[in-house]
Amino acid sequence: MKKLIQILSLSSLAFVGLTSCESDTTILNVDPKNPVIVPSINVLTTASYYLANQHVSPSVNENITRFFTQQWTETTYTGETNYYFDQRNQNQFHFNNMFREVIGPLSRAKGYVANETEDLAYSPAEVAKIKANKVAIMEILSVFAWANLVDTYGDIPYSEALKYQTGDLNLQPKYDDAATIYADLEARINAAIASVSVDMPSYYNEAGGQVDQFYPSAYNMENWIKVANTIKLQMGLNLADVNPSKAKVLVESAYAGGVITSSNALQFLFDNGQFSNPVYQNLVASGRNDFLPSNIYVNFLKANSDPRRIYYFGENLNRNLGTVSETTGAGLQTITFEENIPAAAIPVVGQAIFINDNGSGLADDSYIGKVTVVGTNSVTIATAPGAKSVSVGQVINAENYVGGTYGTLNTYGNFTRVTDKIKESTAPGVIFNDVDVKFMLAEAAARGFAVGGSASSYYTSAVTASMNEWGVNDGEIALYLAAHPYDASNWKKSIGEEAWVAMYNRGIEAWNFWRRLDYPVLNNAPTAEFGLVRRMPYPLNERNNNAANVAAAAAKINGGDKYSSKVFWDVN
């Protein structure tokens, strides 16, 4: 991500002005932390980074949603997998990050746009469209952040939030009704869509030095309309059980307006430096081994012979079949070993086979195919497309995936790791892509909404898109779908379980699907006080500093301010 040098704190912008005029005492009248004017692209890029980082981060201090749906577990700690929020205050971090780093700055930046100078080649009418497009992007991201806060906590400060100016300061804003906020967000997202001019850009292209870090091209407003409609789609589905008529309007208008497809995912482009992908930062750069795929998730994929397991998990446990003495064939390849396969390692048909090219276990072994025939001292495999060639003298492994026991201490080296693929420093931070959108459309169709296709067809398309995303070949996709077809009689289970599997490394999305559909069925964590996480409790600082308003909001929640209580739309 070449342009993240644009991310400058407001204090650093002021510092530039301060050091350039040391002899000018009038500078003492300037607030160095709150400059009057900041380029809106800088604020947008910074807010986008914080939004994406919070969405993608696996940090135990920031985002533990991968534990809410029990896809990952821990090695050194157990507090986060048992939902002890007050130990690290992840609910406080999320609340602060969304308000302070995303919603607040975007609110201010929308005001900066009016004073910005555009390219003189544009007419006044075109300049007005460009400025409207800039504001629309900020408004779309703001609505997304607001909706996320409602989905996370329930009632939140809204109408009295962001009041920090002299004469308008409010340090104890009231908590607005969550359903009322949703209704206002619907109006805001519709207004933002209506304000967009697709014939004009919002920011200059990369050659001009200014770039939208989600869609780095000059003419990108069609993509932003799709983002807005995808937000509407998700909000509509969230309302489906509590307000089906409103849900129908939102979902069907979102579909008619156009939602995200495979060519325009909403994903933040991390770089290879200071602003690298937070999964890389937490799993590689930190030098820590705190996270593992959980036994719950690993065992589910193994039981279903899910071909994504090979791409989701690192093959690092090295169950050796033997050393290669001969290899023949190509598509169907027979590998003969110097000695008979050890009894404890004999594979079965369908198991994955790997070249053990990292004896230290520090990197993923190389997947080469799946077993079709097992001999005494040989295996025949269906070679995977693009697989490495097998050579005499190499050691061959059979798959050996063992997930860490959820919610307990685990020794890192004894269990399967998360795959290297998601630990790349430049891996994009996905917020919406065609996989979760197709699952949402499958859910919409199953609920009886008109979205241009059947639940079965969208289900098939969603599973296929997920497998394509990870490199599964067409033959294996067909076999999997034949074994796991859409079940109209239990559509919540069908869609819920497959969405849970597909949302690997995407904790917030997995959590949203799970709360709406209640599948897969998860058991309580070993020492969790209240059960499973349906919402985050209100942050400690809010409970201390805005006690009366928090107490009023908590009193409305069935079950009180607990993580096992439900937000307003989660009624089933």
JSON list of N, CA, C and O in Angstrom, two decimals, residues 444-462:
[
{"chain": "A", "resi": 444, "resn": "ALA", "atom": "N", "xyz": [-31.47, -14.46, 2.31]},
{"chain": "A", "resi": 444, "resn": "ALA", "atom": "CA", "xyz": [-32.59, -13.61, 1.91]},
{"chain": "A", "resi": 444, "resn": "ALA", "atom": "C", "xyz": [-33.62, -14.41, 1.11]},
{"chain": "A", "resi": 444, "resn": "ALA", "atom": "O", "xyz": [-34.83, -14.30, 1.37]},
{"chain": "A", "resi": 445, "resn": "ALA", "atom": "N", "xyz": [-33.16, -15.20, 0.17]},
{"chain": "A", "resi": 445, "resn": "ALA", "atom": "CA", "xyz": [-34.08, -16.00, -0.64]},
{"chain": "A", "resi": 445, "resn": "ALA", "atom": "C", "xyz": [-34.81, -17.02, 0.23]},
{"chain": "A", "resi": 445, "resn": "ALA", "atom": "O", "xyz": [-36.01, -17.27, 0.05]},
{"chain": "A", "resi": 446, "resn": "ALA", "atom": "N", "xyz": [-34.11, -17.63, 1.17]},
{"chain": "A", "resi": 446, "resn": "ALA", "atom": "CA", "xyz": [-34.73, -18.61, 2.07]},
{"chain": "A", "resi": 446, "resn": "ALA", "atom": "C", "xyz": [-35.81, -17.95, 2.93]},
{"chain": "A", "resi": 446, "resn": "ALA", "atom": "O", "xyz": [-36.79, -18.60, 3.32]},
{"chain": "A", "resi": 447, "resn": "ARG", "atom": "N", "xyz": [-35.65, -16.67, 3.22]},
{"chain": "A", "resi": 447, "resn": "ARG", "atom": "CA", "xyz": [-36.65, -15.95, 4.01]},
{"chain": "A", "resi": 447, "resn": "ARG", "atom": "C", "xyz": [-37.80, -15.43, 3.15]},
{"chain": "A", "resi": 447, "resn": "ARG", "atom": "O", "xyz": [-38.73, -14.80, 3.66]},
{"chain": "A", "resi": 448, "resn": "GLY", "atom": "N", "xyz": [-37.75, -15.68, 1.86]},
{"chain": "A", "resi": 448, "resn": "GLY", "atom": "CA", "xyz": [-38.84, -15.30, 0.97]},
{"chain": "A", "resi": 448, "resn": "GLY", "atom": "C", "xyz": [-38.69, -13.94, 0.33]},
{"chain": "A", "resi": 448, "resn": "GLY", "atom": "O", "xyz": [-39.64, -13.42, -0.26]},
{"chain": "A", "resi": 449, "resn": "PHE", "atom": "N", "xyz": [-37.51, -13.34, 0.38]},
{"chain": "A", "resi": 449, "resn": "PHE", "atom": "CA", "xyz": [-37.29, -12.04, -0.24]},
{"chain": "A", "resi": 449, "resn": "PHE", "atom": "C", "xyz": [-36.91, -12.22, -1.71]},
{"chain": "A", "resi": 449, "resn": "PHE", "atom": "O", "xyz": [-36.26, -13.21, -2.09]},
{"chain": "A", "resi": 450, "resn": "ALA", "atom": "N", "xyz": [-37.29, -11.25, -2.53]},
{"chain": "A", "resi": 450, "resn": "ALA", "atom": "CA", "xyz": [-37.03, -11.32, -3.97]},
{"chain": "A", "resi": 450, "resn": "ALA", "atom": "C", "xyz": [-35.63, -10.77, -4.25]},
{"chain": "A", "resi": 450, "resn": "ALA", "atom": "O", "xyz": [-35.42, -9.55, -4.25]},
{"chain": "A", "resi": 451, "resn": "VAL", "atom": "N", "xyz": [-34.70, -11.68, -4.50]},
{"chain": "A", "resi": 451, "resn": "VAL", "atom": "CA", "xyz": [-33.31, -11.28, -4.75]},
{"chain": "A", "resi": 451, "resn": "VAL", "atom": "C", "xyz": [-32.75, -11.93, -6.01]},
{"chain": "A", "resi": 451, "resn": "VAL", "atom": "O", "xyz": [-31.54, -12.12, -6.13]},
{"chain": "A", "resi": 452, "resn": "GLY", "atom": "N", "xyz": [-33.62, -12.25, -6.95]},
{"chain": "A", "resi": 452, "resn": "GLY", "atom": "CA", "xyz": [-33.17, -12.68, -8.26]},
{"chain": "A", "resi": 452, "resn": "GLY", "atom": "C", "xyz": [-32.68, -14.10, -8.37]},
{"chain": "A", "resi": 452, "resn": "GLY", "atom": "O", "xyz": [-32.09, -14.47, -9.39]},
{"chain": "A", "resi": 453, "resn": "GLY", "atom": "N", "xyz": [-32.88, -14.92, -7.37]},
{"chain": "A", "resi": 453, "resn": "GLY", "atom": "CA", "xyz": [-32.43, -16.31, -7.43]},
{"chain": "A", "resi": 453, "resn": "GLY", "atom": "C", "xyz": [-32.98, -17.08, -6.25]},
{"chain": "A", "resi": 453, "resn": "GLY", "atom": "O", "xyz": [-33.56, -16.51, -5.31]},
{"chain": "A", "resi": 454, "resn": "SER", "atom": "N", "xyz": [-32.80, -18.38, -6.30]},
{"chain": "A", "resi": 454, "resn": "SER", "atom": "CA", "xyz": [-33.29, -19.25, -5.23]},
{"chain": "A", "resi": 454, "resn": "SER", "atom": "C", "xyz": [-32.24, -19.38, -4.13]},
{"chain": "A", "resi": 454, "resn": "SER", "atom": "O", "xyz": [-31.05, -19.14, -4.35]},
{"chain": "A", "resi": 455, "resn": "ALA", "atom": "N", "xyz": [-32.71, -19.79, -2.96]},
{"chain": "A", "resi": 455, "resn": "ALA", "atom": "CA", "xyz": [-31.78, -20.04, -1.86]},
{"chain": "A", "resi": 455, "resn": "ALA", "atom": "C", "xyz": [-30.79, -21.12, -2.25]},
{"chain": "A", "resi": 455, "resn": "ALA", "atom": "O", "xyz": [-29.60, -21.04, -1.93]},
{"chain": "A", "resi": 456, "resn": "SER", "atom": "N", "xyz": [-31.26, -22.15, -2.94]},
{"chain": "A", "resi": 456, "resn": "SER", "atom": "CA", "xyz": [-30.38, -23.26, -3.34]},
{"chain": "A", "resi": 456, "resn": "SER", "atom": "C", "xyz": [-29.29, -22.79, -4.29]},
{"chain": "A", "resi": 456, "resn": "SER", "atom": "O", "xyz": [-28.11, -23.15, -4.14]},
{"chain": "A", "resi": 457, "resn": "SER", "atom": "N", "xyz": [-29.66, -21.96, -5.27]},
{"chain": "A", "resi": 457, "resn": "SER", "atom": "CA", "xyz": [-28.67, -21.51, -6.25]},
{"chain": "A", "resi": 457, "resn": "SER", "atom": "C", "xyz": [-27.64, -20.59, -5.60]},
{"chain": "A", "resi": 457, "resn": "SER", "atom": "O", "xyz": [-26.44, -20.66, -5.90]},
{"chain": "A", "resi": 458, "resn": "TYR", "atom": "N", "xyz": [-28.10, -19.70, -4.70]},
{"chain": "A", "resi": 458, "resn": "TYR", "atom": "CA", "xyz": [-27.15, -18.83, -4.02]},
{"chain": "A", "resi": 458, "resn": "TYR", "atom": "C", "xyz": [-26.26, -19.61, -3.06]},
{"chain": "A", "resi": 458, "resn": "TYR", "atom": "O", "xyz": [-25.07, -19.29, -2.90]},
{"chain": "A", "resi": 459, "resn": "TYR", "atom": "N", "xyz": [-26.83, -20.61, -2.40]},
{"chain": "A", "resi": 459, "resn": "TYR", "atom": "CA", "xyz": [-26.03, -21.47, -1.52]},
{"chain": "A", "resi": 459, "resn": "TYR", "atom": "C", "xyz": [-24.91, -22.13, -2.30]},
{"chain": "A", "resi": 459, "resn": "TYR", "atom": "O", "xyz": [-23.73, -22.11, -1.90]},
{"chain": "A", "resi": 460, "resn": "THR", "atom": "N", "xyz": [-25.26, -22.72, -3.44]},
{"chain": "A", "resi": 460, "resn": "THR", "atom": "CA", "xyz": [-24.25, -23.38, -4.29]},
{"chain": "A", "resi": 460, "resn": "THR", "atom": "C", "xyz": [-23.21, -22.38, -4.76]},
{"chain": "A", "resi": 460, "resn": "THR", "atom": "O", "xyz": [-22.00, -22.66, -4.74]},
{"chain": "A", "resi": 461, "resn": "SER", "atom": "N", "xyz": [-23.66, -21.20, -5.16]},
{"chain": "A", "resi": 461, "resn": "SER", "atom": "CA", "xyz": [-22.74, -20.18, -5.63]},
{"chain": "A", "resi": 461, "resn": "SER", "atom": "C", "xyz": [-21.82, -19.69, -4.51]},
{"chain": "A", "resi": 461, "resn": "SER", "atom": "O", "xyz": [-20.63, -19.43, -4.73]},
{"chain": "A", "resi": 462, "resn": "ALA", "atom": "N", "xyz": [-22.36, -19.58, -3.29]},
{"chain": "A", "resi": 462, "resn": "ALA", "atom": "CA", "xyz": [-21.57, -19.11, -2.16]},
{"chain": "A", "resi": 462, "resn": "ALA", "atom": "C", "xyz": [-20.49, -20.11, -1.78]},
{"chain": "A", "resi": 462, "resn": "ALA", "atom": "O", "xyz": [-19.33, -19.74, -1.56]}
]
